[in-house]
Short mmCIF file of C-alpha atoms and ligand atoms in Angstrom, two decimals:
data_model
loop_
_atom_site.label_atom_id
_atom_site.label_comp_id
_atom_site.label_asym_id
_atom_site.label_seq_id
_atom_site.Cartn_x
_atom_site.Cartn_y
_atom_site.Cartn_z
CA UNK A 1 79.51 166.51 90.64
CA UNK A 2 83.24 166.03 91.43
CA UNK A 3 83.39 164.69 94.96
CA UNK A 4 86.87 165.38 95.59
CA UNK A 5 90.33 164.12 94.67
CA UNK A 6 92.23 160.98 95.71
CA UNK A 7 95.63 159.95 95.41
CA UNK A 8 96.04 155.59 94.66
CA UNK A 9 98.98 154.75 95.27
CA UNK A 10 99.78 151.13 94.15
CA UNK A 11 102.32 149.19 92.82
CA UNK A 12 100.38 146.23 91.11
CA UNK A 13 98.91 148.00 87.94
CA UNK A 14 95.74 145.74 87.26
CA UNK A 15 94.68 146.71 91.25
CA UNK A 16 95.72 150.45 90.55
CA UNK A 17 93.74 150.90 87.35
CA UNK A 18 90.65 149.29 89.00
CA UNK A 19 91.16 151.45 91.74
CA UNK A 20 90.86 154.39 89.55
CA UNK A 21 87.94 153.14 87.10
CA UNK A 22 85.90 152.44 90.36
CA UNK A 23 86.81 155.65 92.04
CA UNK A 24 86.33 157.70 88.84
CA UNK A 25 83.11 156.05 88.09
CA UNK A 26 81.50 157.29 91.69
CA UNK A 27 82.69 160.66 90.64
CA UNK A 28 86.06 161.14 92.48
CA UNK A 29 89.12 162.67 90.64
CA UNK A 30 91.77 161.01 90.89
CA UNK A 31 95.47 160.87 90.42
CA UNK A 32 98.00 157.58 90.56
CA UNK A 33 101.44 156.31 91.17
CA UNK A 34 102.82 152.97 91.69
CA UNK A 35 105.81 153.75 93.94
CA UNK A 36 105.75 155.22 97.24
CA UNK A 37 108.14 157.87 96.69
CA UNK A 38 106.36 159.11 93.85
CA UNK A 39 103.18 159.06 95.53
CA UNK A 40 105.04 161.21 98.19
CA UNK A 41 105.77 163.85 95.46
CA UNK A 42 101.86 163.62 94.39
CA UNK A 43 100.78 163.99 97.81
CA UNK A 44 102.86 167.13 98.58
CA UNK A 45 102.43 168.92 95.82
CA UNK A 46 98.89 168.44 94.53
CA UNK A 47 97.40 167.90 98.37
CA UNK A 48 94.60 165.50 97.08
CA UNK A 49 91.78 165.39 99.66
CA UNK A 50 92.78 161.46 100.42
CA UNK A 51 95.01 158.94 100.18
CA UNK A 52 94.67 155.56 99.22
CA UNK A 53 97.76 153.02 99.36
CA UNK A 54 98.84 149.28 99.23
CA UNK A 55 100.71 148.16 101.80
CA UNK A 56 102.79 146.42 99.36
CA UNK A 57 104.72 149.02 97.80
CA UNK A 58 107.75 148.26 95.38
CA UNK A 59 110.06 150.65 96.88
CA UNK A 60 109.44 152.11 99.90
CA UNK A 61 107.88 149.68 103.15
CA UNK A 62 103.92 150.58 103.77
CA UNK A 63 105.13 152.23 107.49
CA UNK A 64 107.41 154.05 106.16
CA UNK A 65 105.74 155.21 103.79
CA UNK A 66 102.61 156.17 106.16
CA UNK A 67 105.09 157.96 108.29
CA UNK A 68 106.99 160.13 105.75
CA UNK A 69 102.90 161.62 104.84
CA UNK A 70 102.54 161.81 108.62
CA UNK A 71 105.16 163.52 109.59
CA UNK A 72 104.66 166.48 107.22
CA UNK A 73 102.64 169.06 107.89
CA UNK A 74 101.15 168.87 104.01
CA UNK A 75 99.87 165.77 104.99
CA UNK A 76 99.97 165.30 108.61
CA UNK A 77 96.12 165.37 108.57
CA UNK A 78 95.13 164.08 105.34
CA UNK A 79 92.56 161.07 105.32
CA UNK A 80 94.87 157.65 104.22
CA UNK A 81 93.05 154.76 103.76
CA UNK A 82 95.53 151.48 103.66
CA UNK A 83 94.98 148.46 101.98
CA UNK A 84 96.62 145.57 103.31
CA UNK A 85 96.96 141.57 103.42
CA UNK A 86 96.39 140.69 106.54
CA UNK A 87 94.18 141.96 109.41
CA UNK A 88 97.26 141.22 112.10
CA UNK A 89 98.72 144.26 110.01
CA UNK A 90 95.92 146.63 111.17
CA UNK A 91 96.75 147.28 114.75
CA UNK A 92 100.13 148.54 113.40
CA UNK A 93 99.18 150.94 110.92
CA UNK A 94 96.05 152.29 112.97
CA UNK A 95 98.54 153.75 115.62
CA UNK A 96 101.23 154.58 112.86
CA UNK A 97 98.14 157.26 111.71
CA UNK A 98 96.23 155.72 109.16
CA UNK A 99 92.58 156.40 109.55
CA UNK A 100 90.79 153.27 107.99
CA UNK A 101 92.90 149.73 107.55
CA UNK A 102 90.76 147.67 105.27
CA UNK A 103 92.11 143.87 103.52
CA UNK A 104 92.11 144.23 100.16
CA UNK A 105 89.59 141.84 98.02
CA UNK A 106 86.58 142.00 96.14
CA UNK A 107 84.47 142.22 99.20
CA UNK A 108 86.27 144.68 100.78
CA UNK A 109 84.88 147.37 97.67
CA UNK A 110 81.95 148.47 99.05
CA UNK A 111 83.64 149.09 102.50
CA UNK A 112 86.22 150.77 100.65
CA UNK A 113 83.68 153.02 98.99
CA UNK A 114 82.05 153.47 102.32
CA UNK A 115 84.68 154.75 104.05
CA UNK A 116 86.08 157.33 101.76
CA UNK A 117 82.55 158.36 101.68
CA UNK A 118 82.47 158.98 105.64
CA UNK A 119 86.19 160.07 105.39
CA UNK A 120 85.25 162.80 103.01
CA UNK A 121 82.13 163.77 104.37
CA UNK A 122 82.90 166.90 106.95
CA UNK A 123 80.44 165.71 109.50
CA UNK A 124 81.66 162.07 109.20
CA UNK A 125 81.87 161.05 112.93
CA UNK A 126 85.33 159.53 112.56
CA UNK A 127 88.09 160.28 114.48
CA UNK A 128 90.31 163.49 113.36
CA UNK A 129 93.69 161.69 112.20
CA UNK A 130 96.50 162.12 114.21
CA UNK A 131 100.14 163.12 113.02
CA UNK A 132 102.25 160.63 114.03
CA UNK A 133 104.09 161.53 117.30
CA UNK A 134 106.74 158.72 117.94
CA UNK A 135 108.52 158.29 120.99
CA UNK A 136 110.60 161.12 122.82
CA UNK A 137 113.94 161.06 122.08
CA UNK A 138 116.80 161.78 124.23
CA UNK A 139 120.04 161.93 122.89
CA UNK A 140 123.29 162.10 125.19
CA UNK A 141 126.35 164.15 124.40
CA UNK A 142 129.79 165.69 125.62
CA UNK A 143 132.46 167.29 124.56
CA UNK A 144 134.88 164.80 125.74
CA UNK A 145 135.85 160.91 126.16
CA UNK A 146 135.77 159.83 129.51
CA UNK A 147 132.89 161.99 130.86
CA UNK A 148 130.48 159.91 132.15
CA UNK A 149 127.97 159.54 128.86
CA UNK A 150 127.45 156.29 128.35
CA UNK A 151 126.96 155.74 132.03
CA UNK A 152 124.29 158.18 132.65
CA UNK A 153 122.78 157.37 129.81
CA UNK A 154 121.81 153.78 130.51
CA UNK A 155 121.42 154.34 133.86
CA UNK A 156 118.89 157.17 133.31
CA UNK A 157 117.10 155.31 130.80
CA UNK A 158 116.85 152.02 133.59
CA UNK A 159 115.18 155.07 135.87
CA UNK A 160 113.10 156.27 133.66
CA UNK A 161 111.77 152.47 132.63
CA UNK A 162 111.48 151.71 136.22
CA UNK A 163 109.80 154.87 136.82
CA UNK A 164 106.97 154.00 134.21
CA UNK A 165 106.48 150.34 133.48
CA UNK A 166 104.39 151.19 130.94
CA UNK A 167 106.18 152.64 128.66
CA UNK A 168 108.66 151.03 125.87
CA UNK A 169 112.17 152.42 126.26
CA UNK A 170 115.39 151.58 123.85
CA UNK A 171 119.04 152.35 124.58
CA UNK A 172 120.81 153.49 121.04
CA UNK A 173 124.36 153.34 120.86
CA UNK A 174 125.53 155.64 117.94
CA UNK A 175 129.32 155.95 118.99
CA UNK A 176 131.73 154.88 116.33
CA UNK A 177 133.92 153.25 115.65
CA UNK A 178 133.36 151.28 118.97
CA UNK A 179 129.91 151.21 121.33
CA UNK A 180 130.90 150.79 125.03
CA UNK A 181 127.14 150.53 126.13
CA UNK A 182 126.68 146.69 124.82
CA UNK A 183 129.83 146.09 127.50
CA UNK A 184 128.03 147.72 130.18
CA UNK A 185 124.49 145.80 130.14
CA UNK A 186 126.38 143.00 129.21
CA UNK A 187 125.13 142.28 125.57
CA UNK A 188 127.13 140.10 123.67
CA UNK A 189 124.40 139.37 120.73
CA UNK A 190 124.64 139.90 117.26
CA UNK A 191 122.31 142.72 116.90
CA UNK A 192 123.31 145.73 116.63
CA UNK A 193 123.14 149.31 114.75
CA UNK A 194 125.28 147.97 111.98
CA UNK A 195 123.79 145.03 111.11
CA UNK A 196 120.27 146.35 111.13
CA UNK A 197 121.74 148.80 108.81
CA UNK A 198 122.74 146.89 106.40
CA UNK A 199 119.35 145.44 106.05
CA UNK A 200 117.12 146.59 103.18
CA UNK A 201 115.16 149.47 104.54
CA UNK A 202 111.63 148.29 103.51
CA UNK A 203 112.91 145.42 106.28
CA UNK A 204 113.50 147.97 109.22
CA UNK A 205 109.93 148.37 110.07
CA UNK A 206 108.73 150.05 113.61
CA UNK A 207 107.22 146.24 114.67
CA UNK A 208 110.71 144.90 113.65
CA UNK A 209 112.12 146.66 115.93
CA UNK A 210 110.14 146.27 118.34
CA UNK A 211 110.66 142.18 118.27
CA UNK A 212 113.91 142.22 116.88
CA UNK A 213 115.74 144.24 120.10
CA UNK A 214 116.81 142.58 123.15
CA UNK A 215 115.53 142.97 126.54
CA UNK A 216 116.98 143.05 129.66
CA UNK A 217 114.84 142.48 132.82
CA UNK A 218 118.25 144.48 135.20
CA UNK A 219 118.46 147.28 132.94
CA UNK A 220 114.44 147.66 131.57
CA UNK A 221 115.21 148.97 128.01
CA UNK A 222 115.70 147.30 124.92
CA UNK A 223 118.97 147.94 123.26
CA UNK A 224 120.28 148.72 119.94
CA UNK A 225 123.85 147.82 120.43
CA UNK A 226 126.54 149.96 118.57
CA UNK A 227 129.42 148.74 116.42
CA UNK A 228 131.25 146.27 118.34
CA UNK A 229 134.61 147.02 117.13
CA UNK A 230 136.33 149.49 113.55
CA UNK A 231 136.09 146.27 111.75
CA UNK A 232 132.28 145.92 111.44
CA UNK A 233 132.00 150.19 111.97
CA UNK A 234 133.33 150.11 108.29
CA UNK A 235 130.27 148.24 107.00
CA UNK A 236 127.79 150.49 108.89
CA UNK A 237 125.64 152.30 105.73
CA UNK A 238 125.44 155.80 107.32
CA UNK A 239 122.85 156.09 105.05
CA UNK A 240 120.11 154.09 107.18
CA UNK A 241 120.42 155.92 110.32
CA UNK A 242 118.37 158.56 110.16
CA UNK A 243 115.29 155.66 108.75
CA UNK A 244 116.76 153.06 112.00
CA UNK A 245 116.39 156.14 114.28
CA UNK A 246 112.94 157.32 112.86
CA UNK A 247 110.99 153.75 112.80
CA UNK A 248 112.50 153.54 116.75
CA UNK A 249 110.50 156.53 117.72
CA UNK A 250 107.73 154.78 116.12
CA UNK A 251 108.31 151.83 118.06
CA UNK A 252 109.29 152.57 121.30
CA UNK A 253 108.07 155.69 123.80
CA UNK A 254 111.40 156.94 124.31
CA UNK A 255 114.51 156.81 122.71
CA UNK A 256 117.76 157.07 124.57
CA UNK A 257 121.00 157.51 122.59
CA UNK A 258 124.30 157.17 123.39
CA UNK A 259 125.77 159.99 121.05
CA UNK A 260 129.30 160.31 122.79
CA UNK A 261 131.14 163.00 121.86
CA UNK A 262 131.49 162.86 118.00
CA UNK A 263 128.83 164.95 116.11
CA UNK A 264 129.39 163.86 113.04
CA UNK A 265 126.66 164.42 110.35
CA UNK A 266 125.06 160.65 111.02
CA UNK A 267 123.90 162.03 114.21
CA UNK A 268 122.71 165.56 113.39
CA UNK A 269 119.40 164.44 112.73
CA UNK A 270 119.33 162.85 116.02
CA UNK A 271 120.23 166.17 117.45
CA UNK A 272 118.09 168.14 115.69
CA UNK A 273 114.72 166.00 115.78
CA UNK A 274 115.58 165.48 119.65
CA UNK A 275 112.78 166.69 122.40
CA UNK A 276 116.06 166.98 125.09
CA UNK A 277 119.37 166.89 124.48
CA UNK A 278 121.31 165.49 127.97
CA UNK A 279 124.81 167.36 127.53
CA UNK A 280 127.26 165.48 130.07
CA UNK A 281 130.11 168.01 131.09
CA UNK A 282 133.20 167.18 133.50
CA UNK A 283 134.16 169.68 135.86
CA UNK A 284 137.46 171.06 134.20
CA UNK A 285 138.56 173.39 132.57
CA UNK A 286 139.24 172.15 129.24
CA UNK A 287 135.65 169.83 129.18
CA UNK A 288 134.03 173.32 130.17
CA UNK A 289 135.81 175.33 126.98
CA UNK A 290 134.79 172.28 124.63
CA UNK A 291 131.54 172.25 126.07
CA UNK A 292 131.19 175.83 124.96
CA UNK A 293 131.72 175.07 121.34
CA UNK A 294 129.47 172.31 121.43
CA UNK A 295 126.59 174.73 122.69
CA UNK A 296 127.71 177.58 119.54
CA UNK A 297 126.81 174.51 117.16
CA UNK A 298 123.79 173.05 119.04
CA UNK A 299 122.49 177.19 118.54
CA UNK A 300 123.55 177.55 114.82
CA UNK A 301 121.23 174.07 114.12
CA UNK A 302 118.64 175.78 116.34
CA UNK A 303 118.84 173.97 119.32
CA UNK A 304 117.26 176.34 121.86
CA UNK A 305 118.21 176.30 125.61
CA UNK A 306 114.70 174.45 126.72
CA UNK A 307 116.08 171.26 124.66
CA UNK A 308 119.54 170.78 126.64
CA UNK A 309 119.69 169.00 130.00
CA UNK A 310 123.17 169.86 131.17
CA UNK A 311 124.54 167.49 133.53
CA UNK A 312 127.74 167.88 135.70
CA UNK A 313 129.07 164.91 136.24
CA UNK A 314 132.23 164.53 138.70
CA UNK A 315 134.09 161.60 137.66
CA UNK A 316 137.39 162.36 138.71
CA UNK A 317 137.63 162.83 143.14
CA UNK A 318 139.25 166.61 143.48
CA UNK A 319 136.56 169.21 143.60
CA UNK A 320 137.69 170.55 140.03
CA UNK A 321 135.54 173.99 138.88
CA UNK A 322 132.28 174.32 141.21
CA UNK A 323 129.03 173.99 139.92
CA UNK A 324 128.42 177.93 140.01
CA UNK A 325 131.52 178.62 137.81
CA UNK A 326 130.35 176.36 135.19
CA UNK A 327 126.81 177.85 134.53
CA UNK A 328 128.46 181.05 134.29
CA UNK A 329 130.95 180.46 131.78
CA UNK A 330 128.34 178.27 129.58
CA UNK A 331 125.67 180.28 130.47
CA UNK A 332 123.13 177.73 131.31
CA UNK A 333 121.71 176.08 134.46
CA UNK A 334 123.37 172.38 135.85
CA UNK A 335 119.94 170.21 135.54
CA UNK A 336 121.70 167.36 137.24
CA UNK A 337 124.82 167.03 139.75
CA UNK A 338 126.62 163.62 139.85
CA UNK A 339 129.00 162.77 142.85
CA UNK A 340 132.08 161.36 142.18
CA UNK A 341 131.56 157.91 143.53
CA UNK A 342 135.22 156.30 143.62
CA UNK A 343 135.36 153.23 141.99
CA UNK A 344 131.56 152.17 142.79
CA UNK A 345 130.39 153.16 139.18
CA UNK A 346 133.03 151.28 137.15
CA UNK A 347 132.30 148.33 139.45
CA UNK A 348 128.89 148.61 138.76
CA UNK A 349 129.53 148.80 134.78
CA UNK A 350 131.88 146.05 135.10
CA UNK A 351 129.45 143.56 136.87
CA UNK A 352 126.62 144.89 134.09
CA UNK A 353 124.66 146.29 137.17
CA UNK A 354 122.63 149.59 137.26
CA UNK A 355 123.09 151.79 139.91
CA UNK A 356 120.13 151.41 140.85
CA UNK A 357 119.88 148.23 142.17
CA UNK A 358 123.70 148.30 142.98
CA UNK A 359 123.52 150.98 145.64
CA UNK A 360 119.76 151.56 145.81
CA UNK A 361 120.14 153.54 149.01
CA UNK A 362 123.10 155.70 147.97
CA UNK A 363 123.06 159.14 146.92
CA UNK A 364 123.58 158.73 143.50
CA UNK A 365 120.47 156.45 143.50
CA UNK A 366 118.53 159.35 145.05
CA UNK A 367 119.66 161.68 142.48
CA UNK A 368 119.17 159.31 139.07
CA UNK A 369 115.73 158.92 139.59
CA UNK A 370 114.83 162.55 140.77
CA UNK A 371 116.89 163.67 137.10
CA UNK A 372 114.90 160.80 135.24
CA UNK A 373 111.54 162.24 136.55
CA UNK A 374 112.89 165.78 135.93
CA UNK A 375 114.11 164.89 132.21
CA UNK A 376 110.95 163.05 131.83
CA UNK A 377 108.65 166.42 132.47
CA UNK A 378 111.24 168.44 130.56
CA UNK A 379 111.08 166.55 127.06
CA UNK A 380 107.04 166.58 127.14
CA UNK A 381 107.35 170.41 128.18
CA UNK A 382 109.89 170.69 125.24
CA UNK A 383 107.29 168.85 122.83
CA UNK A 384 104.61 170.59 123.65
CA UNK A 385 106.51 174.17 122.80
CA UNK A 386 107.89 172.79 119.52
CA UNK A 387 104.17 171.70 118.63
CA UNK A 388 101.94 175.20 119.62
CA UNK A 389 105.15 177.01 118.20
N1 ADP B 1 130.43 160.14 138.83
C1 ADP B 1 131.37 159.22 138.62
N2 ADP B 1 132.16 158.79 139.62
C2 ADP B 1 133.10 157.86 139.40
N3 ADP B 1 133.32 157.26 138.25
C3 ADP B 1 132.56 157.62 137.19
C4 ADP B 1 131.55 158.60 137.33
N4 ADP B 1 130.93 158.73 136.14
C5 ADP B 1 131.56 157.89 135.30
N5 ADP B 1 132.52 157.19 135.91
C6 ADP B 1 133.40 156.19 135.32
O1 ADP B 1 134.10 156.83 134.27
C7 ADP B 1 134.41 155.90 133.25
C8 ADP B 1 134.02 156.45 131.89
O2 ADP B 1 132.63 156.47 131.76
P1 ADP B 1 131.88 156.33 130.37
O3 ADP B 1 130.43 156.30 130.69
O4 ADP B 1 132.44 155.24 129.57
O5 ADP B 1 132.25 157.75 129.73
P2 ADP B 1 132.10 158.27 128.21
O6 ADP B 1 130.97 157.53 127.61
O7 ADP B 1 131.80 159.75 128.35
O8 ADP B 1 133.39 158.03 127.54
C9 ADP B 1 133.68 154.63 133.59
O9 ADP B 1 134.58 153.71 134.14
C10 ADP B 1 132.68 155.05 134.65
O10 ADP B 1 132.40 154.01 135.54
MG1 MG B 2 130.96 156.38 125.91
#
């Protein structure tokens, strides 16, 4: 009787072909590659009832190779059984979404043998798989220098880490060719979204970056810095980004980035795998008209109006256009209303302070955390449309 079909995928071919003798032999079909994106082909198109991999793949690292199958719906449920080196590795891969973690050896074959057994079985009392969430991630846009962005955006993220302790948080700065938020927590390390890029990409796991990233006990988050000046910007490979920003959202609960105003096509799939999109907007004229451009593209890529968390931010002191005449002319509602606060906020960026603890009983402070609990309930709200959709 054939008991149903797994895919090995392996990269040592002595393990592979024992793999399939012994799985063949207890009456499984089976079907093999030795590199992971091959496998990935295999597993899309021929759907095999599990999937068995080494950690240890030639091309492609083990997590990322666990969350490419998790994160498509082909194979977002599929059994995976991983086979690993080292039992410290389990704990990782468990919550990346594999179902069974075994080490590999000889002893480990009956195990093995066992679990696709229970895997397989439909009343096997094991845990459904889970498709790999990741984090929530929050990108920050505007349609013009100047605006505020960078600001709000650590400073919300330092709410929203205060607000739940809990929770991992990173600060991404994607603006090119120069980041301003390393300047404003005060980072002067060598880190940063450029360097990690240029790493090989098996390298930029999720627990990487979850060691590898600074911490700051002012600001809460950790921080992947942005280019520090055009210089290094040049070396950035454009390439990694979307991987960097993908194993972060495995790593950390929510992802802040600093997006600026430049949507160029390394962010896009920031923007368009985002739960909220914070859209900072000046109150003038010309920020307004820009911003109204910004909000045709964000529709054409299918960015619907639950995703967007417009915030007016006054950073220049005359009144400027009121909050009413601005959600009229973009058509959408102000989520958030920042004061202009005179030269407070600048001397708050310049002595690498949040807000927060800088004027804790101002306004302002009043109205960061209310938006952080507000953006908070709006990107789960978001998350759970895009997932019953
Ligand atoms: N509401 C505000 N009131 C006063 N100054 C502000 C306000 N928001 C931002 N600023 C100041 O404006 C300047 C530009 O902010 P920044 O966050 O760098 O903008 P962007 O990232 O959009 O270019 C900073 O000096 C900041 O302190
Ligand atoms: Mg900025």
């Amino acid at each position: 009787m054939v008991k149903g079909q797994i895919l090995v995928v392996d990269s040592n071919t002595a393990s592979r072909t024992f793999l399939m003798r012994l799985l063949e032999q207890k009456g499984y079909r089976t079907l093999a590659s030795s590199l992971g994106k091959e496998g990935l082909i295999y597993a899309w198109r021929d759907r095999p009832d599990l999937i068995l991999f080494d950690s240890g793949l030639a091309d492609l690292g083990g997590e990322a190779f666990l969350y490419k199958l998790r994160s498509d719906r082909r194979t977002a449920r599929t059994p995976i059984i991983v086979l690993g080196n080292s039992p410290q590795e389990e704990a990782r891969y468990r919550e990346a979404g594999a179902n069974i973690y075994l080490v590999k050896s000889a002893e480990a074959v009956p195990l093995l043998l066992n679990a696709i057994e229970k895997l397989l079985h439909p009343d096997a009392e094991f845990e459904a798989p889970k498709p790999v969430k990741g984090g929530y991630l929050i990108p920050f846009l505007s349609a013009k220098g100047g605006t505020g962005t960078s600001s709000l955006c650590v400073n919300l993220a330092m709410a929203i880490s205060l607000q739940m302790p809990e929770a991992q948080t990173v600060v991404l700065d994607s603006v090119l060719p120069i980041g301003s938020v390393a300047a404003i927590v005060g980072y002067d390390g060598a880190t940063n979204l450029v360097s990690i890029s240029t790493m090989p990409m098996e390298q930029i796991t999720a627990a990487f970056l979850r060691e590898a990233l600074p911490k700051w006990a002012a600001w809460q988050f950790h921080l992947l810095a942005g280019s520090p000046d055009p210089q290094q910007a040049q070396q950035l490979r454009a390439e990694q980004v979307e991987h960097i920003s993908k194993m972060l959202c495995l790593a950390y609960d929510y992802i802040f980035v600093d997006v600026g105003r430049s949507l160029s096509n390394l962010v896009l799939p920031i923007i368009q795998q985002a739960d909220l999109i914070a859209l900072v907007i000046s109150a003038d004229l010309e920020a307004v008209r820009l911003t109204r451009l910004i909000l045709k593209y964000l529709q054409i890529k299918g960015v619907s109006d639950h995703r967007l968390f417009p915030i007016l931010n006054r950073v220049v002191g005359f009144e400027g256009v009121t909050k009413a005449d601005i959600e009229g002319m973009l058509n959408l509602s102000i989520r958030m209303t920042m004061p202009y606060l005179g030269g407070d906020f600048s001397l708050a960026n310049n002595q690498h302070v949040p807000l927060l603890r800088k004027f804790p009983r101002e306004t302002a402070a009043m109205i960061i955390k209310e938006a952080a609990s507000q953006m908070v309930s709006m990107a789960h709200r978001a998350r759970e449309l895009a997932e019953s959709a």
